[in-house]
Amino acid sequence: LLSCRLYCEEEKDPKRRSCQTVLAEALDIVVRSFAPILPHLAEEVFQYIPYKKDSEGVFRTGWINASSAWKKPGIEEAIEGACAMRDSFLGSISGKNSLEYEVIIVIEPGLLFELMEALQAEETSSVSQLNEIMMASQTTLLSELPQETPSDANITKGTFLINLEGGDICEQSSYKVIARPIAKAKCPRCRRYTAESSSTPCPRCLQVLAAGKGST
């Protein structure tokens, strides 16, 4: 997830910048957390953080002060649900390269489906947050099984319990994860199987490369 956003997206793309923001916030919290027991290490790390504008030191800039903006209702449950489906997917392919597969997630209409839609607005995507979590080359989100399922597809069933608002909202949903080998070629830039040929970058990478040339 991190490597794809940091190294494959355009320099100023919101996906890449948001990833950098999360890493910066996580580093700040971790350094302040271990500062009382590892003061010299914490101070050294703090002084080498490139984006810090002050030089007062970790002990003069206060304790952990995470913004409330990081706490958004449903986000934690959405990520946990997606990770549960990813575990089902990875377990069904027995240690094979997950990028050689496309995933179809089928969820009955309800809260879990709505949470997954927050991670992937399109029905099928190779660049959505949901697809990045699934670690596949392409993910399709459906509310019912497709009419035709290839004979070489692996189908895994599971359930996920959603608990929101301290238990006031509680719903258990069932899902199916269908994994099948993807028919496209390996992109020479991002290494996902989303290209038309192995010698040509995929559409996303072509767009990023074109934007890079236009800004030079």
JSON list of N, CA, C and O in Angstrom, two decimals, residues 60-83:
[
{"chain": "A", "resi": 60, "resn": "ARG", "atom": "N", "xyz": [10.48, 20.03, 24.67]},
{"chain": "A", "resi": 60, "resn": "ARG", "atom": "CA", "xyz": [10.01, 21.40, 24.82]},
{"chain": "A", "resi": 60, "resn": "ARG", "atom": "C", "xyz": [8.81, 21.73, 23.91]},
{"chain": "A", "resi": 60, "resn": "ARG", "atom": "O", "xyz": [8.37, 22.86, 23.86]},
{"chain": "A", "resi": 61, "resn": "THR", "atom": "N", "xyz": [8.36, 20.74, 23.19]},
{"chain": "A", "resi": 61, "resn": "THR", "atom": "CA", "xyz": [7.27, 20.98, 22.26]},
{"chain": "A", "resi": 61, "resn": "THR", "atom": "C", "xyz": [5.99, 20.26, 22.66]},
{"chain": "A", "resi": 61, "resn": "THR", "atom": "O", "xyz": [5.06, 20.14, 21.86]},
{"chain": "A", "resi": 62, "resn": "GLY", "atom": "N", "xyz": [5.93, 19.77, 23.89]},
{"chain": "A", "resi": 62, "resn": "GLY", "atom": "CA", "xyz": [4.69, 19.20, 24.39]},
{"chain": "A", "resi": 62, "resn": "GLY", "atom": "C", "xyz": [4.56, 17.70, 24.18]},
{"chain": "A", "resi": 62, "resn": "GLY", "atom": "O", "xyz": [5.38, 17.06, 23.51]},
{"chain": "A", "resi": 63, "resn": "TRP", "atom": "N", "xyz": [3.51, 17.14, 24.78]},
{"chain": "A", "resi": 63, "resn": "TRP", "atom": "CA", "xyz": [3.22, 15.72, 24.71]},
{"chain": "A", "resi": 63, "resn": "TRP", "atom": "C", "xyz": [2.41, 15.44, 23.45]},
{"chain": "A", "resi": 63, "resn": "TRP", "atom": "O", "xyz": [2.18, 16.33, 22.64]},
{"chain": "A", "resi": 64, "resn": "ILE", "atom": "N", "xyz": [2.01, 14.21, 23.27]},
{"chain": "A", "resi": 64, "resn": "ILE", "atom": "CA", "xyz": [1.24, 13.81, 22.09]},
{"chain": "A", "resi": 64, "resn": "ILE", "atom": "C", "xyz": [-0.05, 14.62, 22.00]},
{"chain": "A", "resi": 64, "resn": "ILE", "atom": "O", "xyz": [-0.79, 14.74, 22.97]},
{"chain": "A", "resi": 65, "resn": "ASN", "atom": "N", "xyz": [-0.30, 15.16, 20.81]},
{"chain": "A", "resi": 65, "resn": "ASN", "atom": "CA", "xyz": [-1.50, 15.98, 20.60]},
{"chain": "A", "resi": 65, "resn": "ASN", "atom": "C", "xyz": [-2.10, 15.65, 19.24]},
{"chain": "A", "resi": 65, "resn": "ASN", "atom": "O", "xyz": [-2.03, 16.43, 18.29]},
{"chain": "A", "resi": 66, "resn": "ALA", "atom": "N", "xyz": [-2.66, 14.44, 19.15]},
{"chain": "A", "resi": 66, "resn": "ALA", "atom": "CA", "xyz": [-3.23, 13.99, 17.88]},
{"chain": "A", "resi": 66, "resn": "ALA", "atom": "C", "xyz": [-4.54, 14.73, 17.61]},
{"chain": "A", "resi": 66, "resn": "ALA", "atom": "O", "xyz": [-5.36, 14.94, 18.50]},
{"chain": "A", "resi": 67, "resn": "SER", "atom": "N", "xyz": [-4.72, 15.12, 16.38]},
{"chain": "A", "resi": 67, "resn": "SER", "atom": "CA", "xyz": [-5.93, 15.84, 15.98]},
{"chain": "A", "resi": 67, "resn": "SER", "atom": "C", "xyz": [-7.15, 14.93, 16.00]},
{"chain": "A", "resi": 67, "resn": "SER", "atom": "O", "xyz": [-7.08, 13.75, 15.65]},
{"chain": "A", "resi": 68, "resn": "SER", "atom": "N", "xyz": [-8.29, 15.48, 16.40]},
{"chain": "A", "resi": 68, "resn": "SER", "atom": "CA", "xyz": [-9.54, 14.72, 16.40]},
{"chain": "A", "resi": 68, "resn": "SER", "atom": "C", "xyz": [-10.00, 14.39, 14.97]},
{"chain": "A", "resi": 68, "resn": "SER", "atom": "O", "xyz": [-10.88, 13.55, 14.78]},
{"chain": "A", "resi": 69, "resn": "ALA", "atom": "N", "xyz": [-9.40, 15.05, 13.99]},
{"chain": "A", "resi": 69, "resn": "ALA", "atom": "CA", "xyz": [-9.77, 14.79, 12.59]},
{"chain": "A", "resi": 69, "resn": "ALA", "atom": "C", "xyz": [-9.41, 13.37, 12.17]},
{"chain": "A", "resi": 69, "resn": "ALA", "atom": "O", "xyz": [-9.97, 12.84, 11.20]},
{"chain": "A", "resi": 70, "resn": "TRP", "atom": "N", "xyz": [-8.48, 12.73, 12.91]},
{"chain": "A", "resi": 70, "resn": "TRP", "atom": "CA", "xyz": [-8.09, 11.36, 12.56]},
{"chain": "A", "resi": 70, "resn": "TRP", "atom": "C", "xyz": [-9.16, 10.35, 12.94]},
{"chain": "A", "resi": 70, "resn": "TRP", "atom": "O", "xyz": [-9.18, 9.24, 12.41]},
{"chain": "A", "resi": 71, "resn": "LYS", "atom": "N", "xyz": [-10.04, 10.73, 13.84]},
{"chain": "A", "resi": 71, "resn": "LYS", "atom": "CA", "xyz": [-11.08, 9.81, 14.31]},
{"chain": "A", "resi": 71, "resn": "LYS", "atom": "C", "xyz": [-12.36, 10.06, 13.53]},
{"chain": "A", "resi": 71, "resn": "LYS", "atom": "O", "xyz": [-13.12, 10.98, 13.83]},
{"chain": "A", "resi": 72, "resn": "LYS", "atom": "N", "xyz": [-12.61, 9.23, 12.53]},
{"chain": "A", "resi": 72, "resn": "LYS", "atom": "CA", "xyz": [-13.80, 9.37, 11.72]},
{"chain": "A", "resi": 72, "resn": "LYS", "atom": "C", "xyz": [-14.66, 8.11, 11.88]},
{"chain": "A", "resi": 72, "resn": "LYS", "atom": "O", "xyz": [-14.16, 6.99, 11.70]},
{"chain": "A", "resi": 73, "resn": "PRO", "atom": "N", "xyz": [-15.93, 8.26, 12.23]},
{"chain": "A", "resi": 73, "resn": "PRO", "atom": "CA", "xyz": [-16.80, 7.09, 12.43]},
{"chain": "A", "resi": 73, "resn": "PRO", "atom": "C", "xyz": [-16.84, 6.20, 11.19]},
{"chain": "A", "resi": 73, "resn": "PRO", "atom": "O", "xyz": [-17.05, 6.67, 10.08]},
{"chain": "A", "resi": 74, "resn": "GLY", "atom": "N", "xyz": [-16.64, 4.92, 11.41]},
{"chain": "A", "resi": 74, "resn": "GLY", "atom": "CA", "xyz": [-16.75, 3.95, 10.32]},
{"chain": "A", "resi": 74, "resn": "GLY", "atom": "C", "xyz": [-15.45, 3.62, 9.63]},
{"chain": "A", "resi": 74, "resn": "GLY", "atom": "O", "xyz": [-15.33, 2.56, 9.01]},
{"chain": "A", "resi": 75, "resn": "ILE", "atom": "N", "xyz": [-14.43, 4.49, 9.70]},
{"chain": "A", "resi": 75, "resn": "ILE", "atom": "CA", "xyz": [-13.19, 4.25, 8.99]},
{"chain": "A", "resi": 75, "resn": "ILE", "atom": "C", "xyz": [-12.47, 3.02, 9.53]},
{"chain": "A", "resi": 75, "resn": "ILE", "atom": "O", "xyz": [-12.01, 2.16, 8.77]},
{"chain": "A", "resi": 76, "resn": "GLU", "atom": "N", "xyz": [-12.37, 2.92, 10.86]},
{"chain": "A", "resi": 76, "resn": "GLU", "atom": "CA", "xyz": [-11.70, 1.77, 11.46]},
{"chain": "A", "resi": 76, "resn": "GLU", "atom": "C", "xyz": [-12.40, 0.47, 11.08]},
{"chain": "A", "resi": 76, "resn": "GLU", "atom": "O", "xyz": [-11.75, -0.52, 10.73]},
{"chain": "A", "resi": 77, "resn": "GLU", "atom": "N", "xyz": [-13.72, 0.48, 11.14]},
{"chain": "A", "resi": 77, "resn": "GLU", "atom": "CA", "xyz": [-14.48, -0.73, 10.79]},
{"chain": "A", "resi": 77, "resn": "GLU", "atom": "C", "xyz": [-14.33, -1.07, 9.31]},
{"chain": "A", "resi": 77, "resn": "GLU", "atom": "O", "xyz": [-14.25, -2.24, 8.94]},
{"chain": "A", "resi": 78, "resn": "ALA", "atom": "N", "xyz": [-14.27, -0.04, 8.46]},
{"chain": "A", "resi": 78, "resn": "ALA", "atom": "CA", "xyz": [-14.09, -0.28, 7.02]},
{"chain": "A", "resi": 78, "resn": "ALA", "atom": "C", "xyz": [-12.75, -0.95, 6.74]},
{"chain": "A", "resi": 78, "resn": "ALA", "atom": "O", "xyz": [-12.66, -1.91, 5.97]},
{"chain": "A", "resi": 79, "resn": "ILE", "atom": "N", "xyz": [-11.70, -0.44, 7.37]},
{"chain": "A", "resi": 79, "resn": "ILE", "atom": "CA", "xyz": [-10.37, -1.01, 7.16]},
{"chain": "A", "resi": 79, "resn": "ILE", "atom": "C", "xyz": [-10.30, -2.43, 7.71]},
{"chain": "A", "resi": 79, "resn": "ILE", "atom": "O", "xyz": [-9.75, -3.34, 7.08]},
{"chain": "A", "resi": 80, "resn": "GLU", "atom": "N", "xyz": [-10.87, -2.64, 8.91]},
{"chain": "A", "resi": 80, "resn": "GLU", "atom": "CA", "xyz": [-10.85, -3.98, 9.50]},
{"chain": "A", "resi": 80, "resn": "GLU", "atom": "C", "xyz": [-11.63, -4.97, 8.63]},
{"chain": "A", "resi": 80, "resn": "GLU", "atom": "O", "xyz": [-11.21, -6.12, 8.45]},
{"chain": "A", "resi": 81, "resn": "GLY", "atom": "N", "xyz": [-12.76, -4.53, 8.09]},
{"chain": "A", "resi": 81, "resn": "GLY", "atom": "CA", "xyz": [-13.54, -5.39, 7.22]},
{"chain": "A", "resi": 81, "resn": "GLY", "atom": "C", "xyz": [-12.78, -5.74, 5.94]},
{"chain": "A", "resi": 81, "resn": "GLY", "atom": "O", "xyz": [-12.76, -6.90, 5.51]},
{"chain": "A", "resi": 82, "resn": "ALA", "atom": "N", "xyz": [-12.13, -4.74, 5.35]},
{"chain": "A", "resi": 82, "resn": "ALA", "atom": "CA", "xyz": [-11.35, -4.97, 4.14]},
{"chain": "A", "resi": 82, "resn": "ALA", "atom": "C", "xyz": [-10.18, -5.91, 4.42]},
{"chain": "A", "resi": 82, "resn": "ALA", "atom": "O", "xyz": [-9.85, -6.78, 3.60]},
{"chain": "A", "resi": 83, "resn": "CYS", "atom": "N", "xyz": [-9.55, -5.76, 5.58]},
{"chain": "A", "resi": 83, "resn": "CYS", "atom": "CA", "xyz": [-8.43, -6.63, 5.94]},
{"chain": "A", "resi": 83, "resn": "CYS", "atom": "C", "xyz": [-8.89, -8.07, 6.15]},
{"chain": "A", "resi": 83, "resn": "CYS", "atom": "O", "xyz": [-8.17, -9.02, 5.81]}
]
